[in-house]
Structure formats: structure tokens, C-alpha cells
């Protein structure tokens, strides 16, 4: 049996498909927080699908990567958890299809994955570092 190259390109983590609460540093201005949030997201993802500053909701488009034996899709969802203190929920969604070249739109073929591609392994810690209370 061949090695799964998707497993080789990923790490097993407890950060996949879980909401993480990030309390924002009180010294930061709300406009600056939203700008930093967008900068962090675009460091990792090419396309933002939905961004609503008024409701503090942001969702990226699916980023898809196909391997010889698997297709992985990843997205980031950020939403306001509390206004006081300002707290966001950040969720890194990671899913697999188990087949190569699966269409990103084939929702029924994807399942939650307890791994994330290595290129996304620092996204949660970047939010904590750049927005949180140090």
C-alpha cells in the first residue's frame, strides 16, 4: 500500500474543526483589530468569501489541494463571540474526501479531518499572538 501523501503534507492536531476563543488585547482599536484579522487571514488564504465588519464575521473560500490518494479542503471562519471583553471565535475547518481530484463543491464527499496541512499549522497561534493579550 502506498503512503498517503496528504498525511505526509499534514500534521495531526487538536486545532482542526474546533472553535478557539481569542480575547483581543484591550489596547487595540476595533478598526485595527479588523485590519489585523484580515491581514492574518490573507497571509494563509487567497480568497475571502464573506467579510462583514459590522457583525465581525469573516469566512474564506475553500482552499483545495489534491494529492495522489486524497483531496483536502481548508477554510477559516471568524466570528464575534463577545463584545466585552472583545472576543473572537476562530475555526480552522479541515476536511478530506479520500479520493484524488474531488471537486471543492462536492460537499457530500468531504468529511472532518483531524489533521491540517502544514501550511496552516500556525494560523491559530498567529491570531493569539497578533490579537490576544500577551
PDB file of C-alpha atoms in Angstrom:
ATOM      1  CA  UNK A   1       0.000   0.000   0.000  1.00  0.00           C
ATOM      2  CA  UNK A   2       1.318   3.433  -0.977  1.00  0.00           C
ATOM      3  CA  UNK A   3       1.911   6.142   1.592  1.00  0.00           C
ATOM      4  CA  UNK A   4      -0.804   8.772   1.680  1.00  0.00           C
ATOM      5  CA  UNK A   5       0.945  11.945   0.529  1.00  0.00           C
ATOM      6  CA  UNK A   6      -1.791  14.057   2.141  1.00  0.00           C
ATOM      7  CA  UNK A   7      -0.761  12.621   5.516  1.00  0.00           C
ATOM      8  CA  UNK A   8       2.863  13.408   4.737  1.00  0.00           C
ATOM      9  CA  UNK A   9       1.923  17.047   3.979  1.00  0.00           C
ATOM     10  CA  UNK A  10      -0.126  17.462   7.169  1.00  0.00           C
ATOM     11  CA  UNK A  11       0.065  17.221  10.936  1.00  0.00           C
ATOM     12  CA  UNK A  12      -2.314  15.585  13.370  1.00  0.00           C
ATOM     13  CA  UNK A  13      -3.755  18.300  15.585  1.00  0.00           C
ATOM     14  CA  UNK A  14      -6.481  19.169  18.041  1.00  0.00           C
ATOM     15  CA  UNK A  15      -6.920  22.545  16.297  1.00  0.00           C
ATOM     16  CA  UNK A  16      -8.918  21.279  13.338  1.00  0.00           C
ATOM     17  CA  UNK A  17     -12.683  21.876  13.281  1.00  0.00           C
ATOM     18  CA  UNK A  18     -12.782  23.419  16.768  1.00  0.00           C
ATOM     19  CA  UNK A  19     -13.828  26.943  17.800  1.00  0.00           C
ATOM     20  CA  UNK A  20     -10.976  28.744  19.563  1.00  0.00           C
ATOM     21  CA  UNK A  21     -11.794  31.818  21.640  1.00  0.00           C
ATOM     22  CA  UNK A  22      -9.303  34.644  21.349  1.00  0.00           C
ATOM     23  CA  UNK A  23      -9.727  37.549  23.729  1.00  0.00           C
ATOM     24  CA  UNK A  24      -8.460  40.669  21.995  1.00  0.00           C
ATOM     25  CA  UNK A  25      -5.924  42.913  23.682  1.00  0.00           C
ATOM     26  CA  UNK A  26      -7.858  45.842  25.193  1.00  0.00           C
ATOM     27  CA  UNK A  27      -5.176  48.283  23.974  1.00  0.00           C
ATOM     28  CA  UNK A  28      -6.093  47.607  20.335  1.00  0.00           C
ATOM     29  CA  UNK A  29      -8.590  49.779  18.463  1.00  0.00           C
ATOM     30  CA  UNK A  30     -11.534  47.857  16.918  1.00  0.00           C
ATOM     31  CA  UNK A  31     -10.618  49.123  13.427  1.00  0.00           C
ATOM     32  CA  UNK A  32      -7.038  47.972  13.915  1.00  0.00           C
ATOM     33  CA  UNK A  33      -8.282  44.585  15.152  1.00  0.00           C
ATOM     34  CA  UNK A  34     -10.359  44.072  11.989  1.00  0.00           C
ATOM     35  CA  UNK A  35      -7.410  45.129   9.804  1.00  0.00           C
ATOM     36  CA  UNK A  36      -5.061  42.722  11.610  1.00  0.00           C
ATOM     37  CA  UNK A  37      -7.621  39.940  11.328  1.00  0.00           C
ATOM     38  CA  UNK A  38      -7.805  40.412   7.565  1.00  0.00           C
ATOM     39  CA  UNK A  39      -4.003  40.540   7.304  1.00  0.00           C
ATOM     40  CA  UNK A  40      -3.625  37.255   9.178  1.00  0.00           C
ATOM     41  CA  UNK A  41      -6.280  35.603   7.006  1.00  0.00           C
ATOM     42  CA  UNK A  42      -4.692  36.763   3.767  1.00  0.00           C
ATOM     43  CA  UNK A  43      -1.298  35.522   4.941  1.00  0.00           C
ATOM     44  CA  UNK A  44      -2.741  32.000   4.663  1.00  0.00           C
ATOM     45  CA  UNK A  45      -5.678  32.181   2.227  1.00  0.00           C
ATOM     46  CA  UNK A  46      -6.013  33.750  -1.227  1.00  0.00           C
ATOM     47  CA  UNK A  47      -9.733  34.462  -1.197  1.00  0.00           C
ATOM     48  CA  UNK A  48     -12.136  35.810   1.393  1.00  0.00           C
ATOM     49  CA  UNK A  49     -15.657  34.652   0.573  1.00  0.00           C
ATOM     50  CA  UNK A  50     -17.601  36.702   3.164  1.00  0.00           C
ATOM     51  CA  UNK A  51     -16.383  39.633   5.234  1.00  0.00           C
ATOM     52  CA  UNK A  52     -18.779  41.729   7.304  1.00  0.00           C
ATOM     53  CA  UNK A  53     -17.105  44.286   9.531  1.00  0.00           C
ATOM     54  CA  UNK A  54     -20.425  45.284  11.170  1.00  0.00           C
ATOM     55  CA  UNK A  55     -21.086  41.790  12.518  1.00  0.00           C
ATOM     56  CA  UNK A  56     -17.394  40.834  12.773  1.00  0.00           C
ATOM     57  CA  UNK A  57     -17.841  37.760  10.588  1.00  0.00           C
ATOM     58  CA  UNK A  58     -15.322  36.513   8.066  1.00  0.00           C
ATOM     59  CA  UNK A  59     -15.170  33.286   6.079  1.00  0.00           C
ATOM     60  CA  UNK A  60     -12.606  32.313   3.485  1.00  0.00           C
ATOM     61  CA  UNK A  61     -13.336  30.436   0.319  1.00  0.00           C
ATOM     62  CA  UNK A  62     -12.307  26.791   0.382  1.00  0.00           C
ATOM     63  CA  UNK A  63      -8.642  26.265  -0.372  1.00  0.00           C
ATOM     64  CA  UNK A  64      -8.257  22.887  -2.044  1.00  0.00           C
ATOM     65  CA  UNK A  65      -5.241  20.684  -2.516  1.00  0.00           C
ATOM     66  CA  UNK A  66      -5.351  17.419  -4.407  1.00  0.00           C
ATOM     67  CA  UNK A  67      -2.958  14.574  -3.718  1.00  0.00           C
ATOM     68  CA  UNK A  68      -2.449  11.179  -5.392  1.00  0.00           C
ATOM     69  CA  UNK A  69      -4.857   9.464  -2.985  1.00  0.00           C
ATOM     70  CA  UNK A  70      -6.806  12.278  -1.339  1.00  0.00           C
ATOM     71  CA  UNK A  71      -8.239  15.778  -1.692  1.00  0.00           C
ATOM     72  CA  UNK A  72      -8.063  18.204   1.216  1.00  0.00           C
ATOM     73  CA  UNK A  73     -10.087  21.382   1.577  1.00  0.00           C
ATOM     74  CA  UNK A  74      -9.477  24.015   4.228  1.00  0.00           C
ATOM     75  CA  UNK A  75     -11.189  27.245   5.235  1.00  0.00           C
ATOM     76  CA  UNK A  76     -11.149  29.695   8.108  1.00  0.00           C
ATOM     77  CA  UNK A  77     -14.237  31.062   9.882  1.00  0.00           C
ATOM     78  CA  UNK A  78     -14.006  34.006  12.277  1.00  0.00           C
ATOM     79  CA  UNK A  79     -16.942  35.375  14.226  1.00  0.00           C
ATOM     80  CA  UNK A  80     -17.613  37.635  17.153  1.00  0.00           C
ATOM     81  CA  UNK A  81     -18.048  35.692  20.378  1.00  0.00           C
ATOM     82  CA  UNK A  82     -18.378  38.539  22.917  1.00  0.00           C
ATOM     83  CA  UNK A  83     -18.263  42.321  22.749  1.00  0.00           C
ATOM     84  CA  UNK A  84     -16.986  42.864  26.275  1.00  0.00           C
ATOM     85  CA  UNK A  85     -14.273  41.853  26.500  1.00  0.00           C
ATOM     86  CA  UNK A  86     -13.873  41.721  22.728  1.00  0.00           C
ATOM     87  CA  UNK A  87     -13.506  38.022  21.903  1.00  0.00           C
ATOM     88  CA  UNK A  88     -13.474  36.241  18.551  1.00  0.00           C
ATOM     89  CA  UNK A  89     -14.071  32.612  17.753  1.00  0.00           C
ATOM     90  CA  UNK A  90     -11.660  31.276  15.143  1.00  0.00           C
ATOM     91  CA  UNK A  91     -12.257  27.926  13.460  1.00  0.00           C
ATOM     92  CA  UNK A  92      -9.893  26.203  11.051  1.00  0.00           C
ATOM     93  CA  UNK A  93     -12.061  23.810   9.039  1.00  0.00           C
ATOM     94  CA  UNK A  94     -10.150  20.874   7.569  1.00  0.00           C
ATOM     95  CA  UNK A  95     -11.853  18.158   5.505  1.00  0.00           C
ATOM     96  CA  UNK A  96     -10.814  15.219   3.327  1.00  0.00           C
ATOM     97  CA  UNK A  97     -12.551  13.275   0.562  1.00  0.00           C
ATOM     98  CA  UNK A  98     -10.390  10.141   0.434  1.00  0.00           C
ATOM     99  CA  UNK A  99     -10.156  10.440  -3.367  1.00  0.00           C
ATOM    100  CA  UNK A 100      -7.954  12.490  -5.710  1.00  0.00           C
ATOM    101  CA  UNK A 101      -9.337  15.384  -7.763  1.00  0.00           C
ATOM    102  CA  UNK A 102     -12.593  15.769  -5.822  1.00  0.00           C
ATOM    103  CA  UNK A 103     -14.468  18.952  -6.700  1.00  0.00           C
ATOM    104  CA  UNK A 104     -14.371  21.557  -3.943  1.00  0.00           C
ATOM    105  CA  UNK A 105     -18.163  21.854  -4.319  1.00  0.00           C
ATOM    106  CA  UNK A 106     -18.851  18.144  -3.682  1.00  0.00           C
ATOM    107  CA  UNK A 107     -19.831  18.714  -0.035  1.00  0.00           C
ATOM    108  CA  UNK A 108     -21.253  15.210   0.403  1.00  0.00           C
ATOM    109  CA  UNK A 109     -17.842  13.671  -0.369  1.00  0.00           C
ATOM    110  CA  UNK A 110     -15.911  15.573   2.314  1.00  0.00           C
ATOM    111  CA  UNK A 111     -15.567  14.615   5.985  1.00  0.00           C
ATOM    112  CA  UNK A 112     -13.989  16.316   9.007  1.00  0.00           C
ATOM    113  CA  UNK A 113     -10.279  15.588   9.258  1.00  0.00           C
ATOM    114  CA  UNK A 114      -8.267  15.643  12.499  1.00  0.00           C
ATOM    115  CA  UNK A 115      -5.239  16.875  10.563  1.00  0.00           C
ATOM    116  CA  UNK A 116      -4.290  20.179   8.948  1.00  0.00           C
ATOM    117  CA  UNK A 117      -1.950  20.830   6.079  1.00  0.00           C
ATOM    118  CA  UNK A 118       1.427  22.049   7.343  1.00  0.00           C
ATOM    119  CA  UNK A 119       0.994  25.431   5.676  1.00  0.00           C
ATOM    120  CA  UNK A 120      -1.925  26.158   8.065  1.00  0.00           C
ATOM    121  CA  UNK A 121      -0.424  24.770  11.280  1.00  0.00           C
ATOM    122  CA  UNK A 122       0.372  28.233  12.736  1.00  0.00           C
ATOM    123  CA  UNK A 123      -2.822  30.084  11.860  1.00  0.00           C
ATOM    124  CA  UNK A 124      -4.432  29.802  15.330  1.00  0.00           C
ATOM    125  CA  UNK A 125      -1.223  30.770  17.149  1.00  0.00           C
ATOM    126  CA  UNK A 126      -0.841  33.781  14.815  1.00  0.00           C
ATOM    127  CA  UNK A 127      -4.279  35.035  15.883  1.00  0.00           C
ATOM    128  CA  UNK A 128      -3.393  34.554  19.531  1.00  0.00           C
ATOM    129  CA  UNK A 129      -0.035  36.304  19.134  1.00  0.00           C
ATOM    130  CA  UNK A 130      -1.139  39.232  16.985  1.00  0.00           C
ATOM    131  CA  UNK A 131      -4.553  39.958  18.560  1.00  0.00           C
ATOM    132  CA  UNK A 132      -4.510  38.458  22.026  1.00  0.00           C
ATOM    133  CA  UNK A 133      -3.348  39.622  25.410  1.00  0.00           C
ATOM    134  CA  UNK A 134       0.383  38.997  25.579  1.00  0.00           C
TER     135      UNK A 134
END
